[in-house]
Each structure stands twice: as C-alpha cells, then as structure tokens.
Short mmCIF file of C-alpha atoms in Angstrom, two decimals:
data_model
loop_
_atom_site.label_atom_id
_atom_site.label_comp_id
_atom_site.label_asym_id
_atom_site.label_seq_id
_atom_site.Cartn_x
_atom_site.Cartn_y
_atom_site.Cartn_z
CA MET A 16 71.54 33.60 60.49
CA SER A 17 73.94 33.70 57.24
CA THR A 18 75.77 30.54 56.12
CA THR A 19 79.21 31.75 57.32
CA ALA A 20 77.80 32.22 60.68
CA ARG A 21 76.05 29.02 60.99
CA ARG A 22 79.51 27.38 59.72
CA THR A 23 81.20 29.47 62.43
CA ALA A 24 78.95 28.52 65.33
CA VAL A 25 79.33 24.76 63.96
CA ARG A 26 83.06 24.83 64.26
CA ARG A 27 83.00 26.52 67.73
CA SER A 28 80.49 24.00 69.21
CA THR A 29 82.77 21.07 67.51
CA THR A 30 85.90 22.57 69.07
CA ARG A 31 84.27 22.89 72.67
CA ARG A 32 83.12 19.28 72.46
CA ALA A 33 86.56 18.05 71.24
CA ALA A 34 88.30 19.95 74.08
CA ALA A 35 85.71 18.32 76.70
CA LEU A 36 86.39 15.02 75.22
CA LEU A 37 90.39 15.24 75.52
CA LEU A 38 90.28 16.89 78.84
CA GLY A 39 88.08 14.14 80.21
CA ALA A 40 90.18 11.49 78.69
CA ALA A 41 93.25 13.12 80.41
CA LEU A 42 91.68 13.27 83.92
CA VAL A 43 90.45 9.66 83.43
CA THR A 44 93.64 8.28 82.48
CA LEU A 45 95.62 9.68 85.60
CA SER A 46 92.77 8.39 87.70
CA ALA A 47 93.02 4.89 86.29
CA THR A 48 96.84 4.99 86.83
CA ALA A 49 96.34 5.76 90.37
CA CYS A 50 93.20 3.13 91.14
CA ASN A 51 94.29 0.28 88.95
CA SER A 52 97.86 -0.22 89.50
CA THR A 53 97.53 -3.93 89.79
CA GLY A 54 96.48 -4.24 86.16
CA GLY A 55 94.12 -6.93 84.68
CA SER A 56 91.11 -6.59 82.40
CA SER A 57 88.27 -8.42 81.02
CA VAL A 58 85.58 -8.29 78.27
CA SER A 59 81.89 -8.94 79.51
CA THR A 60 79.63 -10.28 76.78
CA GLU A 61 76.86 -11.30 79.58
CA ALA A 62 73.55 -9.65 79.30
CA LYS A 63 72.17 -8.47 82.75
CA GLN A 64 69.02 -10.80 83.35
CA THR A 65 65.81 -8.91 84.27
CA VAL A 66 63.13 -10.55 86.41
CA ALA A 67 59.59 -10.58 84.50
CA ALA A 68 56.52 -10.02 86.52
CA PRO A 69 54.45 -13.11 87.02
CA ALA A 70 51.79 -13.43 84.62
CA ALA A 71 48.02 -13.04 85.59
CA GLY A 72 46.70 -15.97 87.22
CA THR A 73 49.75 -17.23 88.39
CA ASP A 74 51.04 -17.90 92.00
CA ALA A 75 53.55 -15.06 92.66
CA ALA A 76 55.12 -17.13 95.36
CA LYS A 77 55.96 -19.86 93.31
CA PRO A 78 59.98 -20.15 92.59
CA ALA A 79 61.01 -19.78 89.21
CA GLU A 80 62.17 -22.87 87.37
CA SER A 81 65.93 -23.06 87.51
CA LYS A 82 67.87 -23.70 84.25
CA PRO A 83 70.70 -26.05 83.75
CA ALA A 84 74.10 -24.28 85.14
CA ASP A 85 75.91 -25.34 81.75
CA THR A 86 73.43 -23.80 79.57
CA ALA A 87 75.57 -21.45 77.04
CA LYS A 88 74.60 -18.01 77.27
CA ALA A 89 74.15 -16.05 74.17
CA PRO A 90 76.23 -12.97 73.68
CA ALA A 91 74.65 -9.57 74.67
CA LYS A 92 73.04 -8.00 71.60
CA VAL A 93 71.23 -4.98 70.59
CA GLY A 94 68.61 -4.06 73.53
CA ASP A 95 70.59 -5.87 76.22
CA THR A 96 71.90 -4.28 79.40
CA ILE A 97 75.75 -5.21 80.41
CA ALA A 98 76.37 -4.45 84.28
CA LEU A 99 80.03 -2.59 84.29
CA LYS A 100 82.70 -1.83 86.88
CA GLY A 101 85.04 1.18 87.07
CA ASN A 102 88.31 1.46 88.54
CA ASP A 103 86.66 2.68 91.80
CA PRO A 104 84.46 -0.10 93.32
CA ALA A 105 81.92 2.63 94.05
CA ASP A 106 81.64 3.35 90.25
CA THR A 107 79.19 1.03 88.42
CA ALA A 108 77.18 1.40 85.83
CA ASP A 109 74.25 -0.58 83.75
CA VAL A 110 74.83 0.33 80.27
CA THR A 111 72.32 -0.53 77.58
CA LEU A 112 73.05 -0.50 73.72
CA VAL A 113 69.54 0.63 72.61
CA LYS A 114 69.71 1.31 69.09
CA VAL A 115 72.08 1.27 65.90
CA VAL A 116 71.54 3.80 63.06
CA ASP A 117 73.63 2.91 59.94
CA ASN A 118 74.50 5.36 57.49
CA ALA A 119 73.40 8.16 59.86
CA GLU A 120 72.85 11.50 58.18
CA GLY A 121 74.89 14.56 59.39
CA ALA A 122 72.70 16.97 61.85
CA ASP A 123 73.23 19.75 59.40
CA GLU A 124 74.50 20.68 56.15
CA PHE A 125 77.99 21.03 57.18
CA THR A 126 78.40 17.79 58.84
CA HIS A 127 79.35 14.82 56.21
CA PRO A 128 81.55 11.88 56.63
CA ALA A 129 84.88 11.71 54.65
CA ASP A 130 85.02 10.20 51.14
CA GLY A 131 84.75 6.59 51.29
CA LYS A 132 83.20 6.57 54.78
CA ARG A 133 79.70 6.49 56.53
CA PHE A 134 78.39 7.67 59.85
CA VAL A 135 77.14 4.91 62.11
CA ALA A 136 75.33 6.32 65.26
CA ILE A 137 74.64 3.99 68.48
CA GLN A 138 72.31 5.01 71.20
CA PHE A 139 73.41 3.96 74.55
CA ARG A 140 71.59 4.19 78.18
CA ILE A 141 73.66 4.71 81.12
CA LYS A 142 72.22 4.03 84.47
CA ALA A 143 74.68 5.02 87.29
CA SER A 144 74.00 1.89 89.58
CA GLY A 145 76.60 2.32 92.28
CA LYS A 146 77.23 4.76 95.03
CA LYS A 147 79.13 7.19 93.04
CA ALA A 148 77.73 9.13 90.19
CA TYR A 149 78.63 8.58 86.63
CA SER A 150 80.84 11.69 85.50
CA ASP A 151 82.53 10.97 82.06
CA ALA A 152 82.43 11.67 78.31
CA PRO A 153 80.86 8.74 76.85
CA GLY A 154 82.29 9.44 73.47
CA ASN A 155 85.69 8.20 74.89
CA SER A 156 84.30 4.99 76.03
CA ALA A 157 82.76 3.47 73.11
CA LYS A 158 84.30 1.55 70.08
CA VAL A 159 82.97 -0.36 67.27
CA VAL A 160 84.89 -3.73 65.87
CA ASP A 161 84.29 -4.96 62.33
CA ALA A 162 84.36 -8.57 60.91
CA GLN A 163 88.20 -8.33 60.49
CA GLY A 164 88.77 -7.26 64.14
CA GLN A 165 89.70 -3.63 63.17
CA ALA A 166 88.60 -1.23 65.94
CA PHE A 167 87.08 2.43 65.43
CA GLY A 168 86.61 5.08 68.04
CA THR A 169 83.96 7.68 67.96
CA THR A 170 83.91 10.95 65.78
CA ILE A 171 82.90 14.30 67.09
CA ALA A 172 79.69 14.62 64.89
CA ASP A 173 76.25 14.86 65.58
CA THR A 174 73.51 13.25 63.36
CA LYS A 175 69.71 13.14 62.62
CA ALA A 176 69.57 9.91 64.44
CA GLY A 177 69.25 11.76 67.73
CA PRO A 178 70.64 13.75 70.40
CA SER A 179 74.22 13.13 71.37
CA PHE A 180 75.36 12.70 75.14
CA GLN A 181 76.25 15.92 76.70
CA VAL A 182 80.01 16.34 77.46
CA PRO A 183 80.54 15.46 80.22
CA ALA A 184 77.48 13.48 80.97
CA ASN A 185 76.75 13.83 84.75
CA ILE A 186 74.36 11.05 86.08
CA ALA A 187 73.38 10.79 89.78
CA PRO A 188 73.41 7.54 91.73
CA GLY A 189 70.21 5.47 90.49
CA GLU A 190 69.52 7.74 87.62
CA SER A 191 70.28 7.27 83.76
CA ALA A 192 70.87 9.22 80.67
CA LEU A 193 70.02 8.57 77.19
CA GLY A 194 72.21 9.49 74.01
CA PHE A 195 73.94 8.88 70.56
CA VAL A 196 77.66 8.47 69.95
CA THR A 197 78.85 8.46 66.46
CA PHE A 198 81.32 6.50 64.56
CA GLU A 199 82.75 7.25 61.19
CA VAL A 200 83.87 4.01 59.30
CA PRO A 201 84.66 2.80 56.00
CA LYS A 202 81.57 2.45 53.67
CA ASP A 203 82.29 -1.29 53.14
CA ALA A 204 83.18 -2.18 56.82
CA LYS A 205 80.92 -4.91 58.03
CA LEU A 206 80.59 -4.10 62.05
CA ASP A 207 80.40 -7.00 64.09
CA LYS A 208 80.63 -5.73 67.68
CA ALA A 209 80.24 -2.61 69.89
CA GLN A 210 82.20 -2.07 72.90
CA PHE A 211 81.69 0.25 76.03
CA GLY A 212 84.01 0.82 79.21
CA LEU A 213 83.57 3.19 81.95
CA ASP A 214 86.41 5.59 82.94
CA SER A 215 86.77 6.71 79.30
CA GLY A 216 87.53 3.26 78.29
CA PHE A 217 90.22 2.90 80.93
CA ALA A 218 88.27 0.78 83.30
CA PRO A 219 89.36 -2.89 83.71
CA GLN A 220 86.01 -4.33 82.38
CA THR A 221 84.75 -3.51 79.05
CA GLY A 222 81.27 -4.58 77.88
CA GLN A 223 80.67 -6.00 74.42
CA TRP A 224 77.65 -6.31 72.28
CA LYS A 225 77.00 -8.53 69.08
CA LEU A 226 75.93 -6.38 66.21
CA GLY A 227 73.38 -7.89 63.50
#
C-alpha cells in the first residue's frame, strides 16, 4: 500500500471513530438528562476490596480479623478496581485502572502529538457487574487531571502501548473488556489523577485513581 493510501486509511478510521464517539456522547447525554433529573454527583476514590484465598494450612472457616472502622483508606491507585454506578440502577461496572504508559508512541508514522505535547495511554478493564450490558464509548468516559487541577479529555489516537477499546464497547453482564484510551497533554504536565465515569462521564458517580 502506498504512503498516500495508508494516510487516507488512517484518516478514514479516525473520522469513523470520532463520529462514533460524538454519537455515543449525544445519546448518553439525552439518557442522562432523562434518568438523572434529581441531580447530585460524587467522586469515589475507594478501591473495591478483594477477598484473598486462605493460605495453605490455615482454617478456612476462621473469620477474618476485623480492622478498625476508623482506619483511613488510601485512595485507589494503579491496579485498583472501583465499583461504579450509572444513571440506570441496573447499569453498574467494576473499572480497573490497569496500566499507565507515559510518552506513548503513536501506532503508525502518521500519528504524533502536537508540538509541545505528549501522548499518555491508560489501560482500563471494564466489567459489566450489573444486570444491564455495558454499551458505551470508554474514550468519552475518561479524563486525567494534573497537579494544578487542569483536566484533559481523551484524544482519538492509537499508540504502540496496546489496542484501544472498540467503539462502542459492548460488554455482556458478567463479562469484561480491556483496552487503552489516549490523552494528549502538555509535555511538562505532571499528571496526578485519572477519572472514569459510566454513561460517557454523565453518570452521577465518578471513579478516581491517584497516579504516581
């Protein structure tokens, strides 16, 4: 394939993804307006606790030792899972921030960040934990926040960090999907947090992970 043909193919693919993202955001906005008319929102930084299997030679029936109720919980970090709720009570998901790839390289010779900026690719795992399937554009749902409090949304770019989510991502109840979303941020930006919300970010609850 010639350079011109490859460039044209990349441009068409980007255009299709952009259209899908915009359409998904528009549909979710209408749904959120209808389902969440009472208002109110929250940010969750609490990691979902996992139950470890009993060690060999221990009594599995023995109850786990309880921890003091007032113990301060550390904010969720890379590798942690946050349980999130959507506008519909049946729409819930366990979202894990799996990996952060800073200064990610574009997937092809035509994909580069703008001058003075860099790509940051973040890998999420989304598990549809409720009765309703997850059907959304994960790129609409994520953002990063720097140390100054400036937030950055995702950009439509694939990187060599790994495969991006399909758009839309359709996940049956009980199943999960893994994929990257990409951000284009200033070269000198010190990223502090990553956020993710269901319903293209319009859900009343947002998960937040501490970076670094």
